[in-house]
Amino acid sequence: MAVPNLTVTLGDLSGIGPELAVKLCAKEENRQKANIQLIASKAEVERYSQEAGVSFPYSKECVPGEVRLIDSDLPDQVVERGVPSLAGGQRVKADLLKAIRLYKEGKTNAILFTPLNKTALHDAGMDEEDELRWFAKELDYHGFTSELNFIPGLTTSRVTSHIGIKDVAARISAKGVYDAIVLLNETIKGIGVEKPRIGVCALNPHGGENGQFGREEIDHIEPGVRLAQYEDIDVSGPFPPDTMFMRAKNGGYDGVVTMYHDQGQIALKTMGFDQGVTVQGGLPVPLCTPAHGTAYEIVGQNKASLGPSQRAFDIGVGLGKQNMEA
């Protein structure tokens, strides 16, 4: 059975990204799950592998069971470790652009980037409100997108994301709710759940109390849920989020649609931050990353936990297969 091409970047060279990347490549089972393409030089692989105490076969060609090395457009850049830097941000941006080009050339089915630093990326010229908007611009994609967040057993999507709370209500629409449900449903299918069970959060306290606290549930959220139900998606709501995530924690849902950033993130990080994965959802190519940061304080100490990155890898493999079949 064909396996997807999965492109991996080193992330911010100042942080633990390189350690995580080489540890992923060193696991033989990962090299069987996907054709790994690592954007790194031979010298970088040897340096970071020695530091992490691992090794793996690699070459410049596509060889089954080996990691294919693809040179960065900013190879062997000198980056100060343990602190954010312009050089680190420039390298991350260059590698992400390279991964996107590989997708456009038909050479990758999914992308996994290890942790990056938003300040360094901003200094390097990424001026969009978040990475998702930047990816959409670089891919010339204008459809619905949503950051998707994963912990074991539960995935969330959002109707709105990186905007001020005062702007949330005006950005909620039946179409936006519907789009967030459809995207979440298809994504969860891509990681192996045949018929996802999805719950939708209300915006207002107590679900709006039949319009007493606001009409967003009546005018927009309920109609969006019904639109998705017409397409045989197993979705229900809107429900107050304070009880919604209690049901989800107890296995009542595979996915939850939230109305704004912190409505889902507070719950999800409380339930399983150390196992979190983020997917830039809705784009034509899956982009996955562990949800934690660059952990500058432990760089070079071989202490980074591989768990979230391994989960991001596995999700990338599943979504990459789905991308191959689309």
Tab-separated table of C-alpha atoms in Angstrom:
chain	number	residue	atom	x	y	z
A	1	MET	CA	0.000	0.000	0.000
A	2	ALA	CA	1.319	3.449	-0.943
A	3	VAL	CA	2.365	5.688	1.913
A	4	PRO	CA	2.233	9.487	1.861
A	5	ASN	CA	5.167	11.807	1.342
A	6	LEU	CA	5.540	13.752	4.591
A	7	THR	CA	7.790	16.812	4.625
A	8	VAL	CA	9.346	17.682	7.999
A	9	THR	CA	11.049	20.950	8.927
A	10	LEU	CA	13.490	21.569	11.780
A	11	GLY	CA	11.405	24.427	13.180
A	12	ASP	CA	13.220	27.169	15.095
A	13	LEU	CA	16.894	26.165	15.214
A	14	SER	CA	17.192	28.101	18.480
A	15	GLY	CA	14.820	25.704	20.229
A	16	ILE	CA	14.034	22.018	20.524
A	17	GLY	CA	12.652	21.609	16.993
A	18	PRO	CA	15.780	19.993	15.516
A	19	GLU	CA	15.965	17.510	18.400
A	20	LEU	CA	12.338	16.490	17.841
A	21	ALA	CA	12.760	16.217	14.069
A	22	VAL	CA	15.746	13.854	14.198
A	23	LYS	CA	14.098	11.753	16.902
A	24	LEU	CA	11.047	11.309	14.666
A	25	CYS	CA	13.259	10.307	11.749
A	26	ALA	CA	15.175	7.839	13.896
A	27	LYS	CA	12.106	5.677	14.574
A	28	GLU	CA	11.998	2.901	12.007
A	29	GLU	CA	8.213	2.583	12.268
A	30	ASN	CA	7.875	6.235	11.240
A	31	ARG	CA	10.000	5.605	8.164
A	32	GLN	CA	7.616	2.778	7.277
A	33	LYS	CA	4.498	4.916	7.784
A	34	ALA	CA	5.617	7.657	5.400
A	35	ASN	CA	8.259	8.710	2.932
A	36	ILE	CA	9.917	11.321	5.150
A	37	GLN	CA	11.448	14.356	3.472
A	38	LEU	CA	13.516	16.391	5.939
A	39	ILE	CA	14.498	19.939	5.014
A	40	ALA	CA	18.026	19.923	6.388
A	41	SER	CA	21.641	19.536	5.328
A	42	LYS	CA	23.778	16.480	5.983
A	43	ALA	CA	25.871	18.504	8.435
A	44	GLU	CA	22.766	19.586	10.355
A	45	VAL	CA	21.426	16.039	10.547
A	46	GLU	CA	24.732	14.751	11.880
A	47	ARG	CA	25.047	17.557	14.425
A	48	TYR	CA	21.535	17.299	15.818
A	49	SER	CA	21.477	13.488	15.705
A	50	GLN	CA	24.695	13.299	17.720
A	51	GLU	CA	23.274	15.739	20.243
A	52	ALA	CA	20.050	13.715	20.558
A	53	GLY	CA	21.847	10.359	20.665
A	54	VAL	CA	20.083	8.915	17.615
A	55	SER	CA	20.893	7.892	14.067
A	56	PHE	CA	18.976	6.989	10.919
A	57	PRO	CA	19.662	6.240	7.257
A	58	TYR	CA	19.319	9.145	4.852
A	59	SER	CA	20.155	10.133	1.304
A	60	LYS	CA	19.383	12.795	-1.289
A	61	GLU	CA	17.199	10.361	-3.219
A	62	CYS	CA	13.850	8.703	-2.517
A	63	VAL	CA	14.886	5.384	-1.003
A	64	PRO	CA	12.328	3.203	0.864
A	65	GLY	CA	13.054	3.143	4.575
A	66	GLU	CA	15.446	6.098	4.398
A	67	VAL	CA	14.906	9.793	5.051
A	68	ARG	CA	15.297	11.997	2.001
A	69	LEU	CA	17.279	15.166	2.768
A	70	ILE	CA	16.208	18.319	0.952
A	71	ASP	CA	18.480	21.326	1.276
A	72	SER	CA	17.099	24.451	2.864
A	73	ASP	CA	17.323	27.702	0.930
A	74	LEU	CA	19.173	29.018	4.017
A	75	PRO	CA	21.398	26.015	4.836
A	76	ASP	CA	23.679	25.775	7.862
A	77	GLN	CA	22.630	29.183	9.102
A	78	VAL	CA	24.323	30.313	12.313
A	79	VAL	CA	21.581	30.781	14.899
A	80	GLU	CA	22.073	31.612	18.563
A	81	ARG	CA	20.460	28.857	20.595
A	82	GLY	CA	18.106	29.296	23.505
A	83	VAL	CA	16.767	32.726	22.463
A	84	PRO	CA	14.472	34.008	19.703
A	85	SER	CA	16.355	35.593	16.827
A	86	LEU	CA	15.869	37.121	13.413
A	87	ALA	CA	18.095	34.437	11.884
A	88	GLY	CA	15.949	31.714	13.439
A	89	GLY	CA	12.770	33.284	12.081
A	90	GLN	CA	14.279	33.663	8.619
A	91	ARG	CA	15.227	29.995	8.526
A	92	VAL	CA	11.770	28.866	9.650
A	93	LYS	CA	10.097	31.023	7.010
A	94	ALA	CA	12.426	29.786	4.267
A	95	ASP	CA	11.818	26.142	5.184
A	96	LEU	CA	8.044	26.555	5.288
A	97	LEU	CA	8.118	28.215	1.877
A	98	LYS	CA	10.222	25.304	0.600
A	99	ALA	CA	7.689	22.796	1.975
A	100	ILE	CA	4.856	24.693	0.285
A	101	ARG	CA	6.745	24.606	-3.025
A	102	LEU	CA	7.140	20.853	-2.668
A	103	TYR	CA	3.360	20.601	-2.307
A	104	LYS	CA	2.767	22.784	-5.355
A	105	GLU	CA	5.146	20.561	-7.327
A	106	GLY	CA	3.188	17.469	-6.302
A	107	LYS	CA	6.021	16.143	-4.139
A	108	THR	CA	4.412	16.085	-0.703
A	109	ASN	CA	1.047	15.085	0.754
A	110	ALA	CA	1.442	16.645	4.204
A	111	ILE	CA	3.789	18.935	6.134
A	112	LEU	CA	4.945	18.692	9.742
A	113	PHE	CA	6.774	21.657	11.248
A	114	THR	CA	8.373	21.428	14.662
A	115	PRO	CA	7.968	24.359	17.102
A	116	LEU	CA	8.562	27.902	15.915
A	117	ASN	CA	8.639	31.312	17.594
A	118	LYS	CA	5.987	33.817	16.515
A	119	THR	CA	8.074	36.877	17.414
A	120	ALA	CA	11.023	35.640	15.352
A	121	LEU	CA	8.713	34.903	12.424
A	122	HIS	CA	7.154	38.356	12.670
A	123	ASP	CA	10.633	39.901	12.629
A	124	ALA	CA	11.362	37.821	9.514
A	125	GLY	CA	8.381	39.355	7.704
A	126	MET	CA	5.386	37.158	8.528
A	127	ASP	CA	2.931	40.012	9.137
A	128	GLU	CA	-0.379	38.124	8.986
A	129	GLU	CA	-2.449	37.736	12.184
A	130	ASP	CA	-1.320	34.102	12.493
A	131	GLU	CA	0.463	31.333	10.602
A	132	LEU	CA	-2.804	29.995	9.196
A	133	ARG	CA	-3.500	33.261	7.313
A	134	TRP	CA	0.086	33.273	6.056
A	135	PHE	CA	-0.176	29.702	4.810
A	136	ALA	CA	-3.470	30.519	3.067
A	137	LYS	CA	-1.855	33.499	1.332
A	138	GLU	CA	1.171	31.513	0.206
A	139	LEU	CA	-1.089	28.735	-1.090
A	140	ASP	CA	-3.412	31.288	-2.737
A	141	TYR	CA	-6.304	29.648	-0.911
A	142	HIS	CA	-9.460	31.656	-0.207
A	143	GLY	CA	-11.846	29.049	1.235
A	144	PHE	CA	-12.787	28.417	4.855
A	145	THR	CA	-9.912	27.673	7.221
A	146	SER	CA	-9.750	26.950	10.933
A	147	GLU	CA	-7.015	26.015	13.335
A	148	LEU	CA	-7.788	22.498	14.552
A	149	ASN	CA	-6.574	21.331	17.936
A	150	PHE	CA	-6.120	17.698	18.936
A	151	ILE	CA	-5.687	15.872	22.185
A	152	PRO	CA	-6.150	12.093	22.376
A	153	GLY	CA	-9.821	11.347	21.732
A	154	LEU	CA	-10.947	14.906	21.009
A	155	THR	CA	-10.517	17.492	18.243
A	156	THR	CA	-11.794	21.063	18.094
A	157	SER	CA	-12.383	23.598	15.326
A	158	ARG	CA	-13.354	27.274	15.570
A	159	VAL	CA	-15.774	29.590	13.826
A	160	THR	CA	-13.574	32.593	14.723
A	161	SER	CA	-9.993	32.574	15.926
A	162	HIS	CA	-7.416	35.328	16.425
A	163	ILE	CA	-9.718	38.342	16.782
A	164	GLY	CA	-10.804	40.489	19.715
A	165	ILE	CA	-13.684	39.295	21.880
A	166	LYS	CA	-15.650	42.431	20.960
A	167	ASP	CA	-15.644	41.286	17.305
A	168	VAL	CA	-16.659	37.652	17.808
A	169	ALA	CA	-20.476	37.954	17.696
A	170	ALA	CA	-20.427	39.913	14.432
A	171	ARG	CA	-18.228	37.245	12.774
A	172	ILE	CA	-20.529	34.308	13.560
A	173	SER	CA	-22.785	33.180	10.709
A	174	ALA	CA	-24.727	30.055	9.804
A	175	LYS	CA	-22.285	29.426	6.943
A	176	GLY	CA	-19.292	29.828	9.239
A	177	VAL	CA	-20.754	27.357	11.724
A	178	TYR	CA	-21.571	24.930	8.920
A	179	ASP	CA	-18.080	25.231	7.425
A	180	ALA	CA	-16.436	24.606	10.814
A	181	ILE	CA	-18.585	21.484	11.322
A	182	VAL	CA	-17.828	20.074	7.857
A	183	LEU	CA	-14.095	20.702	8.189
A	184	LEU	CA	-13.991	19.077	11.625
A	185	ASN	CA	-16.011	16.073	10.414
A	186	GLU	CA	-13.733	15.444	7.421
A	187	THR	CA	-10.575	15.905	9.487
A	188	ILE	CA	-11.645	13.422	12.154
A	189	LYS	CA	-12.518	10.939	9.415
A	190	GLY	CA	-8.964	11.408	8.137
A	191	ILE	CA	-7.536	10.136	11.428
A	192	GLY	CA	-9.649	7.002	11.354
A	193	VAL	CA	-13.075	7.724	12.901
A	194	GLU	CA	-15.690	6.531	10.431
A	195	LYS	CA	-18.694	8.464	11.811
A	196	PRO	CA	-17.529	11.341	14.035
A	197	ARG	CA	-19.815	12.590	16.797
A	198	ILE	CA	-19.664	16.376	16.892
A	199	GLY	CA	-21.021	18.858	19.419
A	200	VAL	CA	-21.357	22.599	18.835
A	201	CYS	CA	-20.846	25.225	21.525
A	202	ALA	CA	-23.188	28.119	22.136
A	203	LEU	CA	-21.786	31.634	22.297
A	204	ASN	CA	-23.828	33.151	25.118
A	205	PRO	CA	-24.248	32.048	28.754
A	206	HIS	CA	-26.735	29.190	29.143
A	207	GLY	CA	-27.008	28.963	25.363
A	208	GLY	CA	-28.612	32.408	25.210
A	209	GLU	CA	-31.694	31.474	27.295
A	210	ASN	CA	-33.990	31.541	24.236
A	211	GLY	CA	-32.729	34.944	23.143
A	212	GLN	CA	-32.605	36.595	26.558
A	213	PHE	CA	-28.792	36.880	26.449
A	214	GLY	CA	-28.394	37.216	22.691
A	215	ARG	CA	-29.782	35.783	19.454
A	216	GLU	CA	-26.628	34.270	17.927
A	217	GLU	CA	-27.766	30.745	18.854
A	218	ILE	CA	-31.197	31.254	17.264
A	219	ASP	CA	-30.184	33.250	14.198
A	220	HIS	CA	-26.872	31.646	13.235
A	221	ILE	CA	-25.607	28.680	15.250
A	222	GLU	CA	-28.748	26.491	15.173
A	223	PRO	CA	-29.251	27.066	11.405
A	224	GLY	CA	-25.598	26.132	10.780
A	225	VAL	CA	-26.039	22.912	12.753
A	226	ARG	CA	-29.184	22.040	10.780
A	227	LEU	CA	-27.390	22.599	7.472
A	228	ALA	CA	-24.757	20.053	8.508
A	229	GLN	CA	-27.390	17.610	9.765
A	230	TYR	CA	-29.015	17.689	6.321
A	231	GLU	CA	-25.753	16.218	5.001
A	232	ASP	CA	-25.966	13.285	7.422
A	233	ILE	CA	-23.273	14.600	9.754
A	234	ASP	CA	-23.729	13.408	13.336
A	235	VAL	CA	-23.766	16.864	14.929
A	236	SER	CA	-25.826	18.391	17.722
A	237	GLY	CA	-26.062	21.680	19.579
A	238	PRO	CA	-25.591	24.442	20.369
A	239	PHE	CA	-24.931	23.584	24.013
A	240	PRO	CA	-23.401	25.718	26.787
A	241	PRO	CA	-19.627	25.153	26.612
A	242	ASP	CA	-19.269	24.704	30.384
A	243	THR	CA	-21.182	21.417	30.129
A	244	MET	CA	-20.165	20.607	26.537
A	245	PHE	CA	-16.573	19.873	27.486
A	246	MET	CA	-17.645	17.776	30.441
A	247	ARG	CA	-19.496	15.525	27.988
A	248	ALA	CA	-16.541	15.555	25.620
A	249	LYS	CA	-14.108	14.622	28.399
A	250	ASN	CA	-16.294	11.636	29.218
A	251	GLY	CA	-16.203	10.416	25.617
A	252	GLY	CA	-19.484	11.874	24.416
A	253	TYR	CA	-17.970	13.569	21.363
A	254	ASP	CA	-15.118	13.037	18.947
A	255	GLY	CA	-15.081	16.720	18.059
A	256	VAL	CA	-16.324	20.069	19.329
A	257	VAL	CA	-16.916	23.249	17.332
A	258	THR	CA	-16.204	26.392	19.349
A	259	MET	CA	-17.168	29.978	18.588
A	260	TYR	CA	-13.892	31.686	19.515
A	261	HIS	CA	-10.295	30.949	20.415
A	262	ASP	CA	-10.256	30.662	24.205
A	263	GLN	CA	-13.646	28.957	24.425
A	264	GLY	CA	-11.973	25.793	23.198
A	265	GLN	CA	-8.335	26.369	24.054
A	266	ILE	CA	-8.812	26.802	27.799
A	267	ALA	CA	-10.741	23.539	27.998
A	268	LEU	CA	-8.436	21.598	25.702
A	269	LYS	CA	-5.222	22.740	27.355
A	270	THR	CA	-6.648	21.911	30.765
A	271	MET	CA	-7.582	18.437	29.553
A	272	GLY	CA	-4.337	17.551	27.785
A	273	PHE	CA	-1.937	20.357	26.864
A	274	ASP	CA	1.132	18.122	27.089
A	275	GLN	CA	-0.338	15.913	24.330
A	276	GLY	CA	-1.706	18.659	22.088
A	277	VAL	CA	-1.342	18.921	18.311
A	278	THR	CA	-2.349	21.800	16.039
A	279	VAL	CA	-3.424	21.400	12.405
A	280	GLN	CA	-3.849	24.331	10.045
A	281	GLY	CA	-7.212	23.082	8.833
A	282	GLY	CA	-9.029	23.628	5.547
A	283	LEU	CA	-5.931	24.254	3.437
A	284	PRO	CA	-5.261	22.086	0.366
A	285	VAL	CA	-2.305	20.430	2.145
A	286	PRO	CA	-2.372	19.271	5.800
A	287	LEU	CA	0.032	21.210	8.032
A	288	CYS	CA	0.625	19.735	11.497
A	289	THR	CA	2.705	20.779	14.503
A	290	PRO	CA	2.951	19.942	18.204
A	291	ALA	CA	1.027	22.501	20.244
A	292	HIS	CA	3.864	23.323	22.656
A	293	GLY	CA	6.528	25.937	22.110
A	294	THR	CA	10.252	26.077	21.434
A	295	ALA	CA	11.290	25.314	25.057
A	296	TYR	CA	14.454	27.413	24.840
A	297	GLU	CA	15.264	26.578	28.456
A	298	ILE	CA	16.068	22.924	27.635
A	299	VAL	CA	17.624	23.274	24.174
A	300	GLY	CA	20.652	21.057	23.684
A	301	GLN	CA	19.926	18.978	26.787
A	302	ASN	CA	18.179	16.027	25.065
A	303	LYS	CA	15.177	16.411	27.371
A	304	ALA	CA	12.390	17.224	24.913
A	305	SER	CA	9.377	14.898	25.058
A	306	LEU	CA	8.616	13.343	21.689
A	307	GLY	CA	4.967	12.554	22.522
A	308	PRO	CA	3.188	15.569	20.935
A	309	SER	CA	5.472	15.545	17.891
A	310	GLN	CA	4.871	11.819	17.391
A	311	ARG	CA	1.148	12.414	17.577
A	312	ALA	CA	1.490	15.269	15.065
A	313	PHE	CA	3.445	12.904	12.815
A	314	ASP	CA	0.732	10.236	13.021
A	315	ILE	CA	-2.020	12.773	12.326
A	316	GLY	CA	-0.010	14.076	9.379
A	317	VAL	CA	0.293	10.539	8.010
A	318	GLY	CA	-3.476	9.994	8.301
A	319	LEU	CA	-4.370	13.315	6.702
A	320	GLY	CA	-1.669	12.799	4.084
A	321	LYS	CA	-3.296	9.523	3.044
A	322	GLN	CA	-6.642	11.297	2.843
A	323	ASN	CA	-4.976	13.970	0.697
A	324	MET	CA	-3.599	11.272	-1.642
A	325	GLU	CA	-7.092	9.868	-2.147
A	326	ALA	CA	-8.818	13.215	-2.717
